[in-house]
Short mmCIF file of C-alpha atoms in Angstrom, two decimals:
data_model
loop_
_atom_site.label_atom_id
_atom_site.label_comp_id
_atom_site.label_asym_id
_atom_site.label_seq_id
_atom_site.Cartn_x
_atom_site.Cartn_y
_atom_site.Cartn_z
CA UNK A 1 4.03 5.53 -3.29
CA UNK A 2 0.95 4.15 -5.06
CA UNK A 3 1.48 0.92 -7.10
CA UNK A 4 -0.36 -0.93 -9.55
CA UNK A 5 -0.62 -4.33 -10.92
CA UNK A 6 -0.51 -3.24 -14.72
CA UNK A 7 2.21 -1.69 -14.75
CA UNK A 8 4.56 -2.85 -17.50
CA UNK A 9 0.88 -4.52 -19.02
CA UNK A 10 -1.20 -2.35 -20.42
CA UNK A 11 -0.12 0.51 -22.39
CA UNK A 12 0.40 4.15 -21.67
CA UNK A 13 1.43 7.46 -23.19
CA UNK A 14 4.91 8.16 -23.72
CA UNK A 15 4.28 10.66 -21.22
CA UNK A 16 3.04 9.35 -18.86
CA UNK A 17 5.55 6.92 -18.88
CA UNK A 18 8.77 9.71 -18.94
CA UNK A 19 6.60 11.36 -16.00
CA UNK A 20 6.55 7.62 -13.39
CA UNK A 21 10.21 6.44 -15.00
CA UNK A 22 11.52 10.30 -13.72
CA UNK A 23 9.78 10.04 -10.23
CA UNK A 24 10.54 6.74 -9.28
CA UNK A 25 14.37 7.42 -10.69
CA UNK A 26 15.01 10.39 -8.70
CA UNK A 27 13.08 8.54 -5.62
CA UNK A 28 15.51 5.74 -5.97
CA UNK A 29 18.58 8.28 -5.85
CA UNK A 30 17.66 10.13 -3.17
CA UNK A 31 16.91 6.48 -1.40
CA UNK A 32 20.12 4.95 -2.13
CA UNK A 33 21.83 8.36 -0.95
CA UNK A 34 19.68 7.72 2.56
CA UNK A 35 21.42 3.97 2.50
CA UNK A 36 18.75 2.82 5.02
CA UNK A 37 19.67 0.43 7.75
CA UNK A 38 15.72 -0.16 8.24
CA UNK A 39 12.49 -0.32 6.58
CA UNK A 40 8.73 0.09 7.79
CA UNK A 41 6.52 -1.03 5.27
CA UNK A 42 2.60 -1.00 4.93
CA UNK A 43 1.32 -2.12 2.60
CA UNK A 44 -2.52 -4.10 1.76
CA UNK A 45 -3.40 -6.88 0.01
CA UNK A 46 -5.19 -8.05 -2.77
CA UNK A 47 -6.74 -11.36 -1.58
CA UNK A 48 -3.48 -13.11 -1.92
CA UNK A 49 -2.58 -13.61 1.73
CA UNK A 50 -5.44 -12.32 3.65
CA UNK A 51 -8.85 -13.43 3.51
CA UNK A 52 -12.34 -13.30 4.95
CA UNK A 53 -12.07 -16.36 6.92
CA UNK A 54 -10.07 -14.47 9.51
CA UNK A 55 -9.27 -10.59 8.25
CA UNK A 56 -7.04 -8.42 10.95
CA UNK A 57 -7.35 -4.85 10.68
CA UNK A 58 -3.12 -4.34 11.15
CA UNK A 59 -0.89 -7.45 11.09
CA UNK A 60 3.08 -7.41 11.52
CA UNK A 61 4.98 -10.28 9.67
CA UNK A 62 8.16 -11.80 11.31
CA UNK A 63 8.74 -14.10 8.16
CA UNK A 64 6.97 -13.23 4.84
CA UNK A 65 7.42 -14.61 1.23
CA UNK A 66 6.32 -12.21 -1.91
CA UNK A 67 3.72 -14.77 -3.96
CA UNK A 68 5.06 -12.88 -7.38
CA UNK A 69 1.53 -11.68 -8.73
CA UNK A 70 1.26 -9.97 -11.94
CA UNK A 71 4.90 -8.75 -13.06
CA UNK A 72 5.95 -8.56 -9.05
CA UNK A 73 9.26 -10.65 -7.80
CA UNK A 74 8.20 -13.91 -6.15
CA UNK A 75 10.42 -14.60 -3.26
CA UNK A 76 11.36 -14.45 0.87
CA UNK A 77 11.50 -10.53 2.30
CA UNK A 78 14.35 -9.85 4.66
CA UNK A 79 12.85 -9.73 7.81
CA UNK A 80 14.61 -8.71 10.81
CA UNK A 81 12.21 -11.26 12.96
CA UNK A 82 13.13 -9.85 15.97
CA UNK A 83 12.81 -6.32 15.34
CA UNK A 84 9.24 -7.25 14.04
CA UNK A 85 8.43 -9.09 17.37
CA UNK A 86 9.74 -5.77 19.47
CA UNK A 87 7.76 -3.58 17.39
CA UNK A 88 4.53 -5.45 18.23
CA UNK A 89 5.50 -5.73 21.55
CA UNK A 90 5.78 -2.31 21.44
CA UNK A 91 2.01 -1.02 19.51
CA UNK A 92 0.43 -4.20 22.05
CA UNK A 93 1.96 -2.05 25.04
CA UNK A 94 0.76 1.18 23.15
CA UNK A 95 -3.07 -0.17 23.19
CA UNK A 96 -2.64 -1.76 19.52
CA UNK A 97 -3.97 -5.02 19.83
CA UNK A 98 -1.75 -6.29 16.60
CA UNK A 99 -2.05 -9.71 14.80
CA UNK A 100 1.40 -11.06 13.86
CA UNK A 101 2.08 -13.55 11.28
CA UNK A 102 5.14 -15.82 11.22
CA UNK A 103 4.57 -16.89 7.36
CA UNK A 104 2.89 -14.02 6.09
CA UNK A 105 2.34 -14.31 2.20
CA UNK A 106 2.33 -10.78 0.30
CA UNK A 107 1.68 -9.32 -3.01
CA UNK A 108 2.35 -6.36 -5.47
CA UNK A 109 0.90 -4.49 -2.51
CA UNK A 110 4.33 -5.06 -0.68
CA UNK A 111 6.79 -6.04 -3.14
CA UNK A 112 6.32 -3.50 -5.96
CA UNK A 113 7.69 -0.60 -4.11
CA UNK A 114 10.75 -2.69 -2.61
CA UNK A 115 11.14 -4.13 -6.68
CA UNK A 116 11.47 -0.11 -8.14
CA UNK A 117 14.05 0.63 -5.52
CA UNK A 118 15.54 -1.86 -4.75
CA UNK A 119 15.22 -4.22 -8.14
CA UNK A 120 13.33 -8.06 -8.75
CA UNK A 121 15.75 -10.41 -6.42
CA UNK A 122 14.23 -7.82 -3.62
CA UNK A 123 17.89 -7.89 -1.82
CA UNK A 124 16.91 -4.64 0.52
CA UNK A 125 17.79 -3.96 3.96
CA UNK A 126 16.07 -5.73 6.74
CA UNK A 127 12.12 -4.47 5.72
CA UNK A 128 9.41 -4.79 8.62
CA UNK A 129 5.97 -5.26 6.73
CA UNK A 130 3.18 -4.33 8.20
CA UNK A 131 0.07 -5.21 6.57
CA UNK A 132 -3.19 -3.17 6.57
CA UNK A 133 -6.66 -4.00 5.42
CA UNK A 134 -8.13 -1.90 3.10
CA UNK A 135 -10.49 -3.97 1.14
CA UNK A 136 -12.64 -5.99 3.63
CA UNK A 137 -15.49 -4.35 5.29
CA UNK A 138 -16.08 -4.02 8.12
CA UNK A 139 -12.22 -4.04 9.68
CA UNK A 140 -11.16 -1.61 7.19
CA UNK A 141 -8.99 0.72 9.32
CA UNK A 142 -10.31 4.05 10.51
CA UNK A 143 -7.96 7.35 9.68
CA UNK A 144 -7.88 8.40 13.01
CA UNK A 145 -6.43 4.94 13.88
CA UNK A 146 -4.06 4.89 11.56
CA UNK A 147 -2.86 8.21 12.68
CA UNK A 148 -2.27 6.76 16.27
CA UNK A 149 -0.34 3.87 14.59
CA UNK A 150 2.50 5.81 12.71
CA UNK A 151 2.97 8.05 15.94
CA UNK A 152 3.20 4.91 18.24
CA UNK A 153 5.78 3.42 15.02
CA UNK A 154 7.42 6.29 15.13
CA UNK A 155 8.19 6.27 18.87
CA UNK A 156 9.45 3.11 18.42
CA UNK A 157 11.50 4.45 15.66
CA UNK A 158 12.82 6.97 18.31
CA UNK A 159 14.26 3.83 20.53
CA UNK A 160 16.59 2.72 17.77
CA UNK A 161 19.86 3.71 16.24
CA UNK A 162 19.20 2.99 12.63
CA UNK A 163 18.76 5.00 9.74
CA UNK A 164 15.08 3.91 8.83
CA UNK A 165 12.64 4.68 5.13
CA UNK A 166 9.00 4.43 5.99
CA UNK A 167 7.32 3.27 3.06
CA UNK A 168 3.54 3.64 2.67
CA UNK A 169 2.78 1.56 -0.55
CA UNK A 170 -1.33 2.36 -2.04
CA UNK A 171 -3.51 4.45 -3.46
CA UNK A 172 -4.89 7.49 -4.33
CA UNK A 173 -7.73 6.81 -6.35
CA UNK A 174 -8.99 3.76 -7.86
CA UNK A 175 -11.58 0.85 -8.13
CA UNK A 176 -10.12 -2.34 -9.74
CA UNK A 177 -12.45 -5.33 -9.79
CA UNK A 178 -11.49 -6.77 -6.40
CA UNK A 179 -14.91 -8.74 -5.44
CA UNK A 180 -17.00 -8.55 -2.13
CA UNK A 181 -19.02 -10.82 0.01
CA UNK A 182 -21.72 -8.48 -1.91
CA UNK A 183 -20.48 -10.16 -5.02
CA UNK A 184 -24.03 -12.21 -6.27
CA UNK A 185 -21.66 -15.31 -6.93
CA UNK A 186 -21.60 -17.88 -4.09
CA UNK A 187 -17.43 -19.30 -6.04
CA UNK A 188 -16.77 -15.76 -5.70
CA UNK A 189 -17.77 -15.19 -2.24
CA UNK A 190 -15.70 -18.42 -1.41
CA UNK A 191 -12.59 -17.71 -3.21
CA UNK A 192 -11.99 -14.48 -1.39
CA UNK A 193 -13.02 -16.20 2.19
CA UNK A 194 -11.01 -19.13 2.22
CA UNK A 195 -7.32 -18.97 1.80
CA UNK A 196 -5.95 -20.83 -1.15
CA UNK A 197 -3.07 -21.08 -3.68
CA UNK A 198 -4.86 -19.94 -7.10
CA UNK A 199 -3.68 -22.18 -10.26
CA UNK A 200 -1.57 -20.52 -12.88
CA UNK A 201 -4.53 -20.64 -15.28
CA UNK A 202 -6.57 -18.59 -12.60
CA UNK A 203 -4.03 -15.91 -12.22
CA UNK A 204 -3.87 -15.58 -15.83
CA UNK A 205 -7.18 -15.17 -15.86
CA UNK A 206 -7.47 -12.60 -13.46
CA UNK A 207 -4.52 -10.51 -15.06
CA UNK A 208 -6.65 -10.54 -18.15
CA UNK A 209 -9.75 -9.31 -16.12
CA UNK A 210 -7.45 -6.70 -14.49
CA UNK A 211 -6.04 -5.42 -17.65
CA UNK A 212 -9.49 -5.26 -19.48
CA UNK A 213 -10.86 -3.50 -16.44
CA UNK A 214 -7.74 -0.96 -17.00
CA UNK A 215 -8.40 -0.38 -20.50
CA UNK A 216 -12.13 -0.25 -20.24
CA UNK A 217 -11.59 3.00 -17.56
CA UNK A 218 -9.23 4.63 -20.56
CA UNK A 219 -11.86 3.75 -22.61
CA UNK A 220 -13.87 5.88 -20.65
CA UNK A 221 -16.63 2.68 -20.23
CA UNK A 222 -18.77 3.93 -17.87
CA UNK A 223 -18.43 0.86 -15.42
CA UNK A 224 -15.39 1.55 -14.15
CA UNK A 225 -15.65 4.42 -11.70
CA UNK A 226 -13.09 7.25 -12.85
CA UNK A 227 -10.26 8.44 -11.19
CA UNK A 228 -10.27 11.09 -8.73
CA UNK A 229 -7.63 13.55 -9.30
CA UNK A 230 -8.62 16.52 -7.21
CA UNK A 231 -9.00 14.13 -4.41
CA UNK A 232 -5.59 12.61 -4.23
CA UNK A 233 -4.34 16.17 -4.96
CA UNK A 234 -5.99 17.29 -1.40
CA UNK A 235 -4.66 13.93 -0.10
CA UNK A 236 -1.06 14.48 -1.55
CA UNK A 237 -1.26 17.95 0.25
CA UNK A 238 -2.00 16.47 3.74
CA UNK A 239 0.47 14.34 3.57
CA UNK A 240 3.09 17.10 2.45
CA UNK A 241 1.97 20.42 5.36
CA UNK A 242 1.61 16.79 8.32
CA UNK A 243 -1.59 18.66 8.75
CA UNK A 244 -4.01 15.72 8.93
CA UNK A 245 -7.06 16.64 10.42
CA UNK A 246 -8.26 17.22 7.17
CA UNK A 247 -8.20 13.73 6.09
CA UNK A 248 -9.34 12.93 9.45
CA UNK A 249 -12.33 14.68 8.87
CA UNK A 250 -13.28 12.56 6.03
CA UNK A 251 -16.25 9.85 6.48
CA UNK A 252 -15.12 6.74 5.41
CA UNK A 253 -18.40 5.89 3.33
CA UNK A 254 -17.02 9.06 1.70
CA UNK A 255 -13.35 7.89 1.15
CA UNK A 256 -15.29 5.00 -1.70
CA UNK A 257 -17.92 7.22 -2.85
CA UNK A 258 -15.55 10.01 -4.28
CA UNK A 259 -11.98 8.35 -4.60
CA UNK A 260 -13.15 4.38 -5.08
CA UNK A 261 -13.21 1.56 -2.81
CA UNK A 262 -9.63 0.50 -2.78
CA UNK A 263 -8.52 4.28 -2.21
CA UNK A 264 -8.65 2.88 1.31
CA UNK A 265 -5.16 1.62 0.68
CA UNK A 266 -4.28 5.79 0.78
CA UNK A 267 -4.24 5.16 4.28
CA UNK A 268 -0.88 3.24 3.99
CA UNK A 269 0.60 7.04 3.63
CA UNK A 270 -1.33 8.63 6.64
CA UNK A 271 0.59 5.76 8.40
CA UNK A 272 4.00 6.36 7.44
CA UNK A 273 3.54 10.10 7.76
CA UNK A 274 2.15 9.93 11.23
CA UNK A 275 5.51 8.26 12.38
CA UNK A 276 7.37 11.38 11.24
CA UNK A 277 6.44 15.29 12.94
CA UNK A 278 3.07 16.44 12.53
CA UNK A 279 2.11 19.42 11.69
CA UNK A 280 5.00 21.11 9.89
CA UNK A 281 5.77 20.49 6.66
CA UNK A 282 8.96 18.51 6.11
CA UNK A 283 11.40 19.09 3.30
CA UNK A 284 9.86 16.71 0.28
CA UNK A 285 12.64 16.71 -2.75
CA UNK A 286 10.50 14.48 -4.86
CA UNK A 287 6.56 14.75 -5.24
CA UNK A 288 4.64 13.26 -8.35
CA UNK A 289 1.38 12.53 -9.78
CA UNK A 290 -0.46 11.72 -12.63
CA UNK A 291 -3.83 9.93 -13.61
CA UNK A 292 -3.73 7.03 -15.45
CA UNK A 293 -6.89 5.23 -16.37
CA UNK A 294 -4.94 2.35 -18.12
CA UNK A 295 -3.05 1.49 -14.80
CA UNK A 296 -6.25 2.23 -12.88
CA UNK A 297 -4.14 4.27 -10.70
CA UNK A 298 -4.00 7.61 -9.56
CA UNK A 299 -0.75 7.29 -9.56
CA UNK A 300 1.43 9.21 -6.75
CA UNK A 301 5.29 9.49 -5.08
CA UNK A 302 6.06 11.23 -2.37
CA UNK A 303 9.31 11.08 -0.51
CA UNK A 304 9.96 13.42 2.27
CA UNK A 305 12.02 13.72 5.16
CA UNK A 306 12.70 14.93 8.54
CA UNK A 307 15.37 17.62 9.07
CA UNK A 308 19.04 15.73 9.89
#
């Protein structure tokens, strides 16, 4: 499920709008139907709870408040601490050397996907967030990595009696403004190194940079880097056959140069898939997409699932 901050902020067609409130409906339905006992999510960040001054590659929260950015709920997750514990205990005895947090702060990243199923005051079933960096260079994670990761969840998965949703919250293609430590300005370079609280006045100030950025790209302003939609078609097929090698195959300088830099966070759903069978496709009742400059989203839903 991609996500985006501007959602609900800047406007788009009527369209486009019947086409996402649709998907995410009949995703919610067929979710509910499921009644999960469990969640895996992975999700990235935005510079909100991660930042350059120590940046993990994976990282599983046992406690972990939502900071409420843009039009996301603000509030505590409900985190089944222990089953987070076991399932690093787990990936650390699989060869994943995995950071944990025990106050892990998330964003949109995380909490818009749990807010369209689930609604704002984010009361879900016990939800196991698993964090993944796809914005800071160089501990980006590698595809063939993330591959690994989802079978050795899934394994996990095997050891336990609960119905459990996967949830892989980012992407397809898109380049917001998130800065570097390429960015010229030393302040900027800081802010996303050091971890801080921003002010309300700086969030507000960032949502307005966010939102011009969106509307800029449906201006078609030629610096903002377009959309991709041929790309996260090919990606959205993957995903679908479990044939990954594909995607696999892909460079990762390639991964920004044709789908943008944070199309990294696509990676979220080679995770989640790898936890189910490979190679075979898997029934998939509900499978969406459109491109949406003014969200700066290439904007996708899949949900699939294994044969009961």
């Amino acid at each position: 499920m991609s996500h985006s901050p501007l959602l609900g902020l800047n406007p788009i067609s009527s369209e486009d709008q019947t086409a996402l409130d649709d998907a995410v409906a009949q995703a919610k339905a067929a979710v509910l139907a499921f009644d999960p006992e469990l969640i895996i999510l992975i999700g990235p960040d935005h510079y909100n709870g991660f930042f350059n001054e120590l940046m993990p590659t994976f990282c599983i929260g046992s406690e972990v408040t939502a900071v409420g950015d843009y039009l996301s709920p603000a509030g505590p997750l409900n985190v089944p601490s222990d089953t987070a514990i076991a399932l690093a205990e787990h990936l650390m005895d699989s060869h994943f050397d995995m950071a944990v947090s025990r106050r892990m702060l998330v964003d949109h990243g995380f909490s818009q996907a749990l807010q369209a199923l689930w609604g704002d005051e984010l009361k879900t079933p016990p939800v196991v967030p698993i964090f993944l960096n796809a914005v800071a260079q160089p501990c980006i994670a590698r595809m063939g990595r993330c591959v690994e990761l989802g079978q050795a969840i899934g394994k996990f998965l095997d050891t336990l009696p609960q119905r459990t949703l996967l949830i892989g919250s980012g992407g397809l293609s898109h380049e917001p403004p998130v800065p570097t430590l390429e960015h010229p300005d030393a302040a900027v370079r800081e802010r996303i190194t050091i971890k801080q609280t921003p002010t309300l006045l700086e969030r507000d100030a960032k949502t307005e940079r966010v939102k011009a950025a969106g509307m800029a790209l449906a201006n078609g302003e030629d610096w903002m880097k377009p959309l991709n939609p041929e790309w996260d078609l090919q990606w959205m097929e993957a995903i679908a056959s479990g044939e990954l090698a594909s995607l696999c195959a892909m460079s990762e300088d390639s991964i920004a140069k044709e789908a943008g830099n944070s199309a990294h966070e696509s990676k979220t759903w080679l995770v989640a898939r790898s936890a189910l069978p490979l190679n075979t496709e898997l029934p998939c009742p509900v499978r969406a997409y459109r491109a949406i400059p003014a969200l700066i989203a290439g904007y996708g839903l899949m949900l699939m699932h294994t044969q009961q």
